[in-house]
Short mmCIF file of C-alpha atoms and ligand atoms in Angstrom, two decimals:
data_model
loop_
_atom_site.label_atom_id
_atom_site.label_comp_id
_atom_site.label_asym_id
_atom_site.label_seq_id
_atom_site.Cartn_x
_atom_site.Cartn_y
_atom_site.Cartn_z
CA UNK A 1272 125.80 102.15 115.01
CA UNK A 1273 124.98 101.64 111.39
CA UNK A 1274 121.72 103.12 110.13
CA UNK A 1275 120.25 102.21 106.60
CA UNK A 1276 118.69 104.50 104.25
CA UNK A 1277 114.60 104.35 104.55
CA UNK A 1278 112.83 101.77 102.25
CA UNK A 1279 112.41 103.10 99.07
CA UNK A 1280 114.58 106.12 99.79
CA UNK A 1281 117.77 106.70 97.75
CA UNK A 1282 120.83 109.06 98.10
CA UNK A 1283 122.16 110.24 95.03
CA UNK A 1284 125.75 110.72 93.34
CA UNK A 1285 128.10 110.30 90.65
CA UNK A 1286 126.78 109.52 87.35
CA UNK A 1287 123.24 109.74 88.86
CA UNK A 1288 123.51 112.44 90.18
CA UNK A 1289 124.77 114.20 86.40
CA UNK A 1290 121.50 112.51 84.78
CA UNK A 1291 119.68 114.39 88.09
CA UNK A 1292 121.35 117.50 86.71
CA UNK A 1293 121.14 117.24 83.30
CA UNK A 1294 117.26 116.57 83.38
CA UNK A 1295 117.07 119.84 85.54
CA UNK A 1296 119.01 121.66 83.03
CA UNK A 1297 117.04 120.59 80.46
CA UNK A 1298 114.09 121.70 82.43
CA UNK A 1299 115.19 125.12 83.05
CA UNK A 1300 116.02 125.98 79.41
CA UNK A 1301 112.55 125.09 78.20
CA UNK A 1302 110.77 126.57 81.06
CA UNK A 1303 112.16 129.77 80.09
CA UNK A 1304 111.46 128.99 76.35
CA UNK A 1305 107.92 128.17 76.95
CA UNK A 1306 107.20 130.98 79.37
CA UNK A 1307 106.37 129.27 82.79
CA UNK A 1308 107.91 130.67 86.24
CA UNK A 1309 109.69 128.40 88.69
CA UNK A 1310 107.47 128.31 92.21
CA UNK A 1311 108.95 126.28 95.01
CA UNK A 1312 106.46 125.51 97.76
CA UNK A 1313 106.70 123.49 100.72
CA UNK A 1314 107.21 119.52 101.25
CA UNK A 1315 104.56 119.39 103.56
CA UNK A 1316 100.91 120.99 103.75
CA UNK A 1317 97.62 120.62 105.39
CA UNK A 1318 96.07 116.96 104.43
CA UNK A 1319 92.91 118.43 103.50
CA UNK A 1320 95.17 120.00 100.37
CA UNK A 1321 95.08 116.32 99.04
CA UNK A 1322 92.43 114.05 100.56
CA UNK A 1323 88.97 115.60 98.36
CA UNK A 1324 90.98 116.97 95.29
CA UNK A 1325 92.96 113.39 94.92
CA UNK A 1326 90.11 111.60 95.30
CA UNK A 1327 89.07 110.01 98.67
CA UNK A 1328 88.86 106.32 96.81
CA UNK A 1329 92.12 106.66 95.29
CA UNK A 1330 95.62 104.60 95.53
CA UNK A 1331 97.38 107.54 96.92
CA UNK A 1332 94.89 109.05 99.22
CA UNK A 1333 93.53 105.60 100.87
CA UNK A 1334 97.24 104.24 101.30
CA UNK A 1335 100.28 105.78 100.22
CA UNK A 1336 100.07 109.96 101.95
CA UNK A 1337 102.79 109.53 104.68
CA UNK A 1338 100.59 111.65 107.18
CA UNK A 1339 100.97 112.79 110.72
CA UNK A 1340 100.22 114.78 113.19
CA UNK A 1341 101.88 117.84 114.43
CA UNK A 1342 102.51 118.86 118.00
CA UNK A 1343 99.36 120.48 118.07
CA UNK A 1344 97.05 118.30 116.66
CA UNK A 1345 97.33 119.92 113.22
CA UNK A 1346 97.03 116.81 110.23
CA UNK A 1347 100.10 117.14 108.17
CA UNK A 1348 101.01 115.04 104.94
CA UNK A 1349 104.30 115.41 102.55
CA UNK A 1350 103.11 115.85 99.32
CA UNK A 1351 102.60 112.97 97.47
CA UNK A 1352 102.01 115.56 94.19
CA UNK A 1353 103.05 119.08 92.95
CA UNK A 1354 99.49 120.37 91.13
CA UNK A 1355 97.70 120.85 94.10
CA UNK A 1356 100.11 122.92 96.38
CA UNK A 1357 100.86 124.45 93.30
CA UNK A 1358 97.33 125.71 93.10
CA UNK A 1359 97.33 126.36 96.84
CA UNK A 1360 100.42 128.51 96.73
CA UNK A 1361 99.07 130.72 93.18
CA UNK A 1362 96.70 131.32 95.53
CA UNK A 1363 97.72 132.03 98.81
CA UNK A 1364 99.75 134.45 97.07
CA UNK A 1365 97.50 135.94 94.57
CA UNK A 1366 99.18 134.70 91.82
CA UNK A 1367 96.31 133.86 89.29
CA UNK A 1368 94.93 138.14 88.60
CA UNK A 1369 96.76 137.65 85.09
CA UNK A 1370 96.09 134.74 83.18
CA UNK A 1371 96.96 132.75 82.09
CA UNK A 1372 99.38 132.09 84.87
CA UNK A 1373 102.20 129.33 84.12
CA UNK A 1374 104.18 127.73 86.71
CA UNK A 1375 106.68 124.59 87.07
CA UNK A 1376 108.86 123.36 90.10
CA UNK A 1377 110.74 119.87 90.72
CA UNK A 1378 111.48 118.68 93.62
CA UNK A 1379 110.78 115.45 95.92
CA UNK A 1380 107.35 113.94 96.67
CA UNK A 1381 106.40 111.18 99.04
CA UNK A 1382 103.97 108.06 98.00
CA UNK A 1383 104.12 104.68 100.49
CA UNK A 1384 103.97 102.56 97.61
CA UNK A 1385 105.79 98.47 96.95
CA UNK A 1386 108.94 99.49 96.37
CA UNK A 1387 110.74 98.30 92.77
CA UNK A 1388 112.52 99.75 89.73
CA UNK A 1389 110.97 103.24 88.96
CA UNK A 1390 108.79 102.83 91.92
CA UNK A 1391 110.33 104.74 94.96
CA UNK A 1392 108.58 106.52 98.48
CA UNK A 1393 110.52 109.44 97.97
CA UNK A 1394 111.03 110.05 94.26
CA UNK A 1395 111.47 113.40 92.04
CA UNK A 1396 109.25 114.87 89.84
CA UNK A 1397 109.21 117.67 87.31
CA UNK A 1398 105.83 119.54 87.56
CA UNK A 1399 104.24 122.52 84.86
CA UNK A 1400 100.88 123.58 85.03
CA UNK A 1401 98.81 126.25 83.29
CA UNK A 1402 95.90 127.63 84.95
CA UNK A 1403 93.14 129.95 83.42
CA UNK A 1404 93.19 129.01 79.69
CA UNK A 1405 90.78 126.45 78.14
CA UNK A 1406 91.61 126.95 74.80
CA UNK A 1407 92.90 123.55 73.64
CA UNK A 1408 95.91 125.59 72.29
CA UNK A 1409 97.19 125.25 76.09
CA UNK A 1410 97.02 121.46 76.11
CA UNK A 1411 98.97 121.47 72.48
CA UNK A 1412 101.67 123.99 74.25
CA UNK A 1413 101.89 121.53 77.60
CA UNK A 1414 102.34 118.64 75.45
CA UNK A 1415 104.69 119.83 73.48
CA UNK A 1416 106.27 120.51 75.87
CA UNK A 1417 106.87 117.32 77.71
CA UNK A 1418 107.87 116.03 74.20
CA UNK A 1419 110.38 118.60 73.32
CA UNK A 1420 112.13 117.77 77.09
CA UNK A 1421 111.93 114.31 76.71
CA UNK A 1422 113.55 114.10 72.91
CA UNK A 1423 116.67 116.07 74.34
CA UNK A 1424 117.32 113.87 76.80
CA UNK A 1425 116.45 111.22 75.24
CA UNK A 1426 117.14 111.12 71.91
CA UNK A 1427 117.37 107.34 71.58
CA UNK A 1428 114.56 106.27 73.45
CA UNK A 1429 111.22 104.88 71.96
CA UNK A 1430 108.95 107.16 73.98
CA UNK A 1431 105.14 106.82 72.90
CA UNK A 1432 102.34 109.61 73.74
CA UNK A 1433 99.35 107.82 75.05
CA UNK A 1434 95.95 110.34 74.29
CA UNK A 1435 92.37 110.11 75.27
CA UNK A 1436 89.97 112.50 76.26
CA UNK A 1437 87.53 111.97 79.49
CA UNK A 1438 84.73 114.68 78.94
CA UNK A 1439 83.36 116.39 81.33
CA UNK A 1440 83.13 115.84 84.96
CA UNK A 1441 79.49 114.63 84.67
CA UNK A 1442 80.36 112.84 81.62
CA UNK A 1443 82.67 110.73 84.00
CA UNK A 1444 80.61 110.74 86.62
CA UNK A 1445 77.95 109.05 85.00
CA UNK A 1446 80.66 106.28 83.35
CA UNK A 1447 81.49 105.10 86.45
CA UNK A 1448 78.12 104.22 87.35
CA UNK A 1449 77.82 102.56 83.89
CA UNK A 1450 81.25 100.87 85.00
CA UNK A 1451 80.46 99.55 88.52
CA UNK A 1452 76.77 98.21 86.69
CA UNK A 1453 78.81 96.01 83.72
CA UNK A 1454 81.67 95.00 86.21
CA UNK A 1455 79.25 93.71 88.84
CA UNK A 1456 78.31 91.55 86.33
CA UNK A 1457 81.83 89.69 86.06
CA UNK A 1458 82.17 89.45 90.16
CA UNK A 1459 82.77 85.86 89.42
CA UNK A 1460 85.77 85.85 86.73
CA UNK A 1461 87.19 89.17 88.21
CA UNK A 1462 90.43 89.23 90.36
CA UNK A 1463 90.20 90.01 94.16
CA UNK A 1464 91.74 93.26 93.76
CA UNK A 1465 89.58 94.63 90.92
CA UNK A 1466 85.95 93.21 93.36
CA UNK A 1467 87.27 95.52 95.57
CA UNK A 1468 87.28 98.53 93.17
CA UNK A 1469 83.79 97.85 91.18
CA UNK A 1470 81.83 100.29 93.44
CA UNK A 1471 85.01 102.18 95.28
CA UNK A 1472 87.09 103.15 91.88
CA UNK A 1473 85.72 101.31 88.80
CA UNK A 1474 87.74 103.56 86.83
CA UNK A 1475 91.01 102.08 88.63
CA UNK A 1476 89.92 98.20 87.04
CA UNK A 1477 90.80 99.73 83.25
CA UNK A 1478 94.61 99.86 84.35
CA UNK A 1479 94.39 96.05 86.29
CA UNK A 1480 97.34 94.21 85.18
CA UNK A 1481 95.88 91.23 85.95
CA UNK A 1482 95.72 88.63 83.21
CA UNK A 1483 91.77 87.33 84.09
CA UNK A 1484 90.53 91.14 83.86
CA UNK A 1485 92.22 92.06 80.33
CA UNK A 1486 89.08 90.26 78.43
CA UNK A 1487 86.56 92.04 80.90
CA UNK A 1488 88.19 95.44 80.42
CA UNK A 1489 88.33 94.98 76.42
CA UNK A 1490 84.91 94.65 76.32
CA UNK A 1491 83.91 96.85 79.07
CA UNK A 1492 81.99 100.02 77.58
CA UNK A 1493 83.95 102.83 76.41
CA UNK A 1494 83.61 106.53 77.90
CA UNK A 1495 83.67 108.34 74.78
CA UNK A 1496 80.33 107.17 74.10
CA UNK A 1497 79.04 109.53 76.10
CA UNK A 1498 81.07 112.94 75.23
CA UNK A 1499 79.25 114.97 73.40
CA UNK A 1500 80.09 115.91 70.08
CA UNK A 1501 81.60 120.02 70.04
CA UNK A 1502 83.90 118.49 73.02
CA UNK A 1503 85.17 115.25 70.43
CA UNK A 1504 85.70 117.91 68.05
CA UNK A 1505 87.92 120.07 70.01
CA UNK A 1506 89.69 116.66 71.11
CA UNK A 1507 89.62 115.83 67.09
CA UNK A 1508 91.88 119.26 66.70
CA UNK A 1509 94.26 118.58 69.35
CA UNK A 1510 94.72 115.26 67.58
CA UNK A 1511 95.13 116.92 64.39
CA UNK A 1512 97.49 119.43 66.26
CA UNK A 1513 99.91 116.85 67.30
CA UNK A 1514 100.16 115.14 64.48
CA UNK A 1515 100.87 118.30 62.28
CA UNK A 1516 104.07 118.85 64.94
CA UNK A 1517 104.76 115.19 64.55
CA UNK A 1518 104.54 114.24 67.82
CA UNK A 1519 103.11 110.41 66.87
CA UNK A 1520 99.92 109.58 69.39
CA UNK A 1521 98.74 106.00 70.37
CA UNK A 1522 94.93 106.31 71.71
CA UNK A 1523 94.44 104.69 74.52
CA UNK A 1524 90.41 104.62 75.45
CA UNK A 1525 91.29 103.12 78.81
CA UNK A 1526 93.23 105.61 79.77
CA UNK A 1527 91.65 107.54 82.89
CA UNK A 1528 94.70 108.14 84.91
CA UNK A 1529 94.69 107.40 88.70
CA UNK A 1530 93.82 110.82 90.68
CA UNK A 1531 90.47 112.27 90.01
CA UNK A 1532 90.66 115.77 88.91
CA UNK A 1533 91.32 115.35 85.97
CA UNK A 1534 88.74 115.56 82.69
CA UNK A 1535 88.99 116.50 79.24
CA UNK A 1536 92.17 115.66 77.67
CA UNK A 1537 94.52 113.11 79.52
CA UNK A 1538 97.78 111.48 78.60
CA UNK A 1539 100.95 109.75 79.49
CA UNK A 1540 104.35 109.33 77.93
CA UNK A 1541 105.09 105.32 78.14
CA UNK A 1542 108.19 103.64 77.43
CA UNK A 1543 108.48 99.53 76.70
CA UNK A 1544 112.18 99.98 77.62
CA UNK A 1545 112.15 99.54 82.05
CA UNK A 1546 109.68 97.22 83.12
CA UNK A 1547 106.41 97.71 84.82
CA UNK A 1548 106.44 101.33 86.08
CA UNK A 1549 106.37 102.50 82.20
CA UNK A 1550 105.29 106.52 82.64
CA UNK A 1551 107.48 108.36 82.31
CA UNK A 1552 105.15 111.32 82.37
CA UNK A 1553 101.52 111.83 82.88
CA UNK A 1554 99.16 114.76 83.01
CA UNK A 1555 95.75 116.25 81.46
CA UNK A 1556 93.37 118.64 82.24
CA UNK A 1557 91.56 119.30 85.56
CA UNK A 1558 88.85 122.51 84.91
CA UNK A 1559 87.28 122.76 88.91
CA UNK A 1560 90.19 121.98 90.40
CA UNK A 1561 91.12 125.33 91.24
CA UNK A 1562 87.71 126.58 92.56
CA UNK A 1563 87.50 122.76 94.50
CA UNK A 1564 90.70 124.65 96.15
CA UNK A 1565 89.44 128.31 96.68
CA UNK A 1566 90.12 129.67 94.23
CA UNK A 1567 88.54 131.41 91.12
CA UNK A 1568 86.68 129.18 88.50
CA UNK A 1569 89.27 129.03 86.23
CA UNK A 1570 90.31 126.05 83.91
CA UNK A 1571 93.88 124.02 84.12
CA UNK A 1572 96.28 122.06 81.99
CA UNK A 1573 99.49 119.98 82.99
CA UNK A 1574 101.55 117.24 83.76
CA UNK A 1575 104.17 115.69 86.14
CA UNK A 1576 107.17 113.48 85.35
CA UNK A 1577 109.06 110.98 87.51
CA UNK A 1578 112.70 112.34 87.18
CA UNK A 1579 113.89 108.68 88.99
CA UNK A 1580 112.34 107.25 85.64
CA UNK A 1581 113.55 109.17 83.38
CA UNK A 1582 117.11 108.53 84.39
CA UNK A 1583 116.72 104.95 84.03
CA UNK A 1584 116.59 105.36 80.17
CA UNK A 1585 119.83 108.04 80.18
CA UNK A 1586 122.95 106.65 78.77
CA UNK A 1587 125.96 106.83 80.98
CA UNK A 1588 128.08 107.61 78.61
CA UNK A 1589 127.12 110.16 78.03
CA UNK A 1590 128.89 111.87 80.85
CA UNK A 1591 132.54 110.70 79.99
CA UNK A 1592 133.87 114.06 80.10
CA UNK A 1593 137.37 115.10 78.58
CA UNK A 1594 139.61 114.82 81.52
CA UNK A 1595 143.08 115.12 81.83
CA UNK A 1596 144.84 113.07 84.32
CA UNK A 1597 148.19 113.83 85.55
CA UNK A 1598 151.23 111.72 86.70
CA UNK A 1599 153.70 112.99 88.77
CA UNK A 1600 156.88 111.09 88.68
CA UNK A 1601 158.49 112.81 91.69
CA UNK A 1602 157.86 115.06 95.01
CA UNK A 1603 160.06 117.69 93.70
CA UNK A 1604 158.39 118.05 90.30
CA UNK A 1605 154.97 118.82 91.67
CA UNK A 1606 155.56 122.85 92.15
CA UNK A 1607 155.78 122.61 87.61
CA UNK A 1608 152.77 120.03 87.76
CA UNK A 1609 150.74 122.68 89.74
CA UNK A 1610 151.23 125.51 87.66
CA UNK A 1611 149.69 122.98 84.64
CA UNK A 1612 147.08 121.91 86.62
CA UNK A 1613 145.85 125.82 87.42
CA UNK A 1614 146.59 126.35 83.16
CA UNK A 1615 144.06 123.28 82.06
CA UNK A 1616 141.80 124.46 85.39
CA UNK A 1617 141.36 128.00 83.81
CA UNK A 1618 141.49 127.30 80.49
CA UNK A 1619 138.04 124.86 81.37
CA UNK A 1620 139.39 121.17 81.34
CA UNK A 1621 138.97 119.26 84.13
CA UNK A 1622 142.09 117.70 85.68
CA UNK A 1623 142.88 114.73 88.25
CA UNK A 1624 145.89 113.44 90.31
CA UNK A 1625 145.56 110.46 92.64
CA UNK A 1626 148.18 112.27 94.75
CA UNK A 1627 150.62 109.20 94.25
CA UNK A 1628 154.12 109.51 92.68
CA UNK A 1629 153.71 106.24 90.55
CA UNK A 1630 153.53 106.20 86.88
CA UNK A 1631 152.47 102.83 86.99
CA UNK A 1632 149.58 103.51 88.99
CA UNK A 1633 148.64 106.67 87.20
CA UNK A 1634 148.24 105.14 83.86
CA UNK A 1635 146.17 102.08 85.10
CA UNK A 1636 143.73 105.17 86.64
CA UNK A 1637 143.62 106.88 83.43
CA UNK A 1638 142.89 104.05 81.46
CA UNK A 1639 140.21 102.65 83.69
CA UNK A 1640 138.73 105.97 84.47
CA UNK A 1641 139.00 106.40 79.89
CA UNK A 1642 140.98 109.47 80.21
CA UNK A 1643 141.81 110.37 76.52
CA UNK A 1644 145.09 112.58 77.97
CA UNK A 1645 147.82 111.93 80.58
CA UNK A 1646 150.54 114.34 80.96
CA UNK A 1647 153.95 113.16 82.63
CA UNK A 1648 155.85 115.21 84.90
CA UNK A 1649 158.95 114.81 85.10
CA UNK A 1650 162.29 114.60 83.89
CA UNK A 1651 163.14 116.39 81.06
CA UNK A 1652 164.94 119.76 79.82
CA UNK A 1653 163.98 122.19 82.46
CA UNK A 1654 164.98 125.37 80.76
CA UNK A 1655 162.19 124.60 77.88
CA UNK A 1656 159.60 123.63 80.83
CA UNK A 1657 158.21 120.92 78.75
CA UNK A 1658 156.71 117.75 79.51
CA UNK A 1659 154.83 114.42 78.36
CA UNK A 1660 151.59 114.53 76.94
CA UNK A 1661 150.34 110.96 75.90
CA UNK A 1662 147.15 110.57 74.28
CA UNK A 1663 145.96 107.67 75.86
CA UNK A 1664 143.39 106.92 72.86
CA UNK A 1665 145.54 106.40 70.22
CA UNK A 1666 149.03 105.95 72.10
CA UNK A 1667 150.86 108.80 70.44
CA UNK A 1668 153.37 110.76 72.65
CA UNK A 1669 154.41 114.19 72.62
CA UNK A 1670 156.41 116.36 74.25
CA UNK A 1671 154.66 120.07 74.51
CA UNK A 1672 154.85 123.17 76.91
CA UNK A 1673 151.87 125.40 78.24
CA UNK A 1674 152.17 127.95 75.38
CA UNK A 1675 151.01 125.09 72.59
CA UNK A 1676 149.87 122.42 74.79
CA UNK A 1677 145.90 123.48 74.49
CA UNK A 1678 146.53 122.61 70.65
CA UNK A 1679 146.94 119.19 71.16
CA UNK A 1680 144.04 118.44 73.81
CA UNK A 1681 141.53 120.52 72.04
P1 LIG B 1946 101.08 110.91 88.58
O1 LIG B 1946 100.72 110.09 87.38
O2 LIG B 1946 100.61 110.45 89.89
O3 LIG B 1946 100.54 112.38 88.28
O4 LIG B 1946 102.65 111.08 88.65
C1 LIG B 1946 103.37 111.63 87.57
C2 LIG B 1946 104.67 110.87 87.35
O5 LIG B 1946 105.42 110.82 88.56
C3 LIG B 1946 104.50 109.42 86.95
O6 LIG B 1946 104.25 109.29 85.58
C4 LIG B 1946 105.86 108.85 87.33
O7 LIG B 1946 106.81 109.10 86.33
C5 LIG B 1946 106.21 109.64 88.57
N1 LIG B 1946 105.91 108.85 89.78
C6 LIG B 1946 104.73 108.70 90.40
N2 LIG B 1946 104.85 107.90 91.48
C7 LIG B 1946 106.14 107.53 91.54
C8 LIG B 1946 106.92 106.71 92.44
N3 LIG B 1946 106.39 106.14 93.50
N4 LIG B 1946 108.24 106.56 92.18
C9 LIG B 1946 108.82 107.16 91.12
N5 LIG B 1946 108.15 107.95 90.25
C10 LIG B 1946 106.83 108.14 90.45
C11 LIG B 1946 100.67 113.43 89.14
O8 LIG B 1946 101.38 113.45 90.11
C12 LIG B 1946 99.90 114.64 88.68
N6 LIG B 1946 100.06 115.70 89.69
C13 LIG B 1946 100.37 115.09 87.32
C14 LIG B 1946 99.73 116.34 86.83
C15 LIG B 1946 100.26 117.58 86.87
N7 LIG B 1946 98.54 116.42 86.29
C16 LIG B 1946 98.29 117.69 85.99
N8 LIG B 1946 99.33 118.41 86.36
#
């Protein structure tokens, strides 16, 4: 019986699986550095944690929550998203009497979406929220954040902040109206998909990718018409902000994101380097969220990034470590090649034998595998318990014992 792996599932491995744990590394340190506590909560909660709060009109509420029900009748859904059980669990636990309260957590999250490159149903994501401050010093700090993660892993990558600002809840409330009124207009010219949306989730057109909307959208009217001015100024500063820590910003007036808590300050890190499913990170603001959820009135910042995406930029190499392979020429040598491998083990290199006694074989190995060291056991003067070490890089041969052998590998 041979069973597959679940559409848009994935196991992961080997080099993956070192980008996995490098990116949660990475995550750690600056966690720590910024001052936010890990909270781990569970893969599955109560639907109503996501239906209201996600929006009832959006992508991921209407058709992607993989829900069921449990054996007594209770409605059960795998998070497709980390804020709102975060919220649920500072609360359930009375986690928000000092604020402000900062909390991150990775882990897996479930969405039924197409499946394609950076586009899985059960994908990773790195999650840090802030709750209780409003002070647009916290959405500077969450930013910054993101960026400083995302420059050391990956340093090479052209990674470009994406910025706008949506007001404030009635602010967008009354833009959609104003949406669904100019997009009813262009019923005609629109694609099928985007008719569908003009009344549902007008907001959802701005990100169509379909070539007949992009003139529609350009011309569509813009939401910061109707922000009033002391909240443009704070989003002024936090332009200002980013610029002074030279994190570069591209703003992006369509951008409304696709769940609908959100207001204030929104943005995405985008990439032109993997295709279609270009954030790698996106977040913003979402004051009411947490009393929507039971909780005090209190304001929140964050974001979430797709950890599947962000290993599709890593470089492989990366992860060549220094390892030393070894090649055995005979059974009755390998009691002196064990006591070398425990010496390299101990003294932190990593070591490998293919358990064969062929030189021939070992070399290929080594070569293919880019081993910079191979050291031959073998024959040679016993008394001086030396043997081969070949540096495999430049071809030079040499024979050494364990008192000065970490002088030549080092
Ligand atoms: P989101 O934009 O839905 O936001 O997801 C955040 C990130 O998760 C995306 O930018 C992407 O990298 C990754 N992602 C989403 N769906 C998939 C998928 N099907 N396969 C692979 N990666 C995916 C949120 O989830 C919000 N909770 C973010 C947030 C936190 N806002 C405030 N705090």
């Amino acid at each position: 019986m041979k069973i597959n792996p679940i559409r848009g599932t994935h196991d992961l491995f080997g080099v993956e699986l070192k980008k996995y744990n490098k990116i949660i590394s990475e995550v750690n340190d600056n966690a720590q550095k910024f001052g936010f506590n890990e909270l781990i909560t569970p893969i599955f909660e109560s639907s109503e944690l996501f239906k209201k709060p996600l929006g009832e009109q959006s992508d991921v509420v209407l058709k992607e929550m993989y829900t069921f029900k449990d054996r007594n009748e209770d409605e059960i859904t795998l998070r497709p998203e980390y804020t709102t059980p975060m919220i649920r669990a500072a609360i359930s636990n009375g986690l928000l009497n000092n604020l402000p309260a900062k909390f991150f957590g990775t882990g897996q999250m479930f969405r039924r979406e197409r499946p394609q490159k950076g586009r899985y149903r059960q994908f990773n994501q790195i999650n840090f929220e802030n709750f209780g401050s409003d002070d647009f010093f916290a959405d500077i700090e969450i930013i910054n954040l993101a960026n400083t993660i995302l420059k050391n892993i990956l340093p090479e990558s052209k990674i470009t902040l994406h910025l706008n600002t949506l007001g404030t809840r009635e602010n967008l409330k009354n833009y959609k109206q104003i949406l669904s009124n100019y997009f009813n207009k262009y019923k005609n010219s629109l694609s099928a998909d985007s008719v569908n949306k003009i009344n549902s989730n007008p907001l959802r057109i701005l990100d169509s990718k379909h070539i007949e909307d992009e003139k529609i959208i350009e011309k569509s009217p813009k939401l910061i018409e109707l922000i009033s001015k002391l909240d443009l100024k704070s989003y002024e500063e936090i332009k200002n902000c980013l610029i002074d820590l030279n994190i570069p910003i591209y703003e992006d007036l369509n951008l409304v994101r696709g769940l609908d808590y959100y207001c204030h300050t929104v943005f995405e890190f985008k990439t032109d380097e993997i295709g279609s499913q270009d954030t790698l990170i996106g977040g913003g603001r979402y004051n009411g969220l947490i009393k929507i959820l039971g909780g005090k009135d209190i304001p929140g910042v964050g974001w979430a990034g797709g950890i599947e995406r962000i290993m599709l930029l890593m470089k492989e190499t990366v992860f060549n470590e220094k390892q030393i392979h070894l090649a055995i020429q005979e059974p009755n040598f390998k009691n002196e090649a064990i006591k070398i491998y425990d010496f390299l083990v101990k003294n932190n290199f990593s070591v490998y034998w293919n358990y064969k006694y062929n030189l021939k074989k070992s070399l290929s190995i080594a070569s293919e595998k880019k081993a910079q060291f191979i050291i031959i056991v073998g024959e040679r003067d016993k008394t001086k318990n030396n043997f081969v070490l070949k540096n495999l890089f430049s071809g030079e041969q040499k024979i050494v014992d364990l008192n000065n052998i970490l002088e030549h590998i080092k």
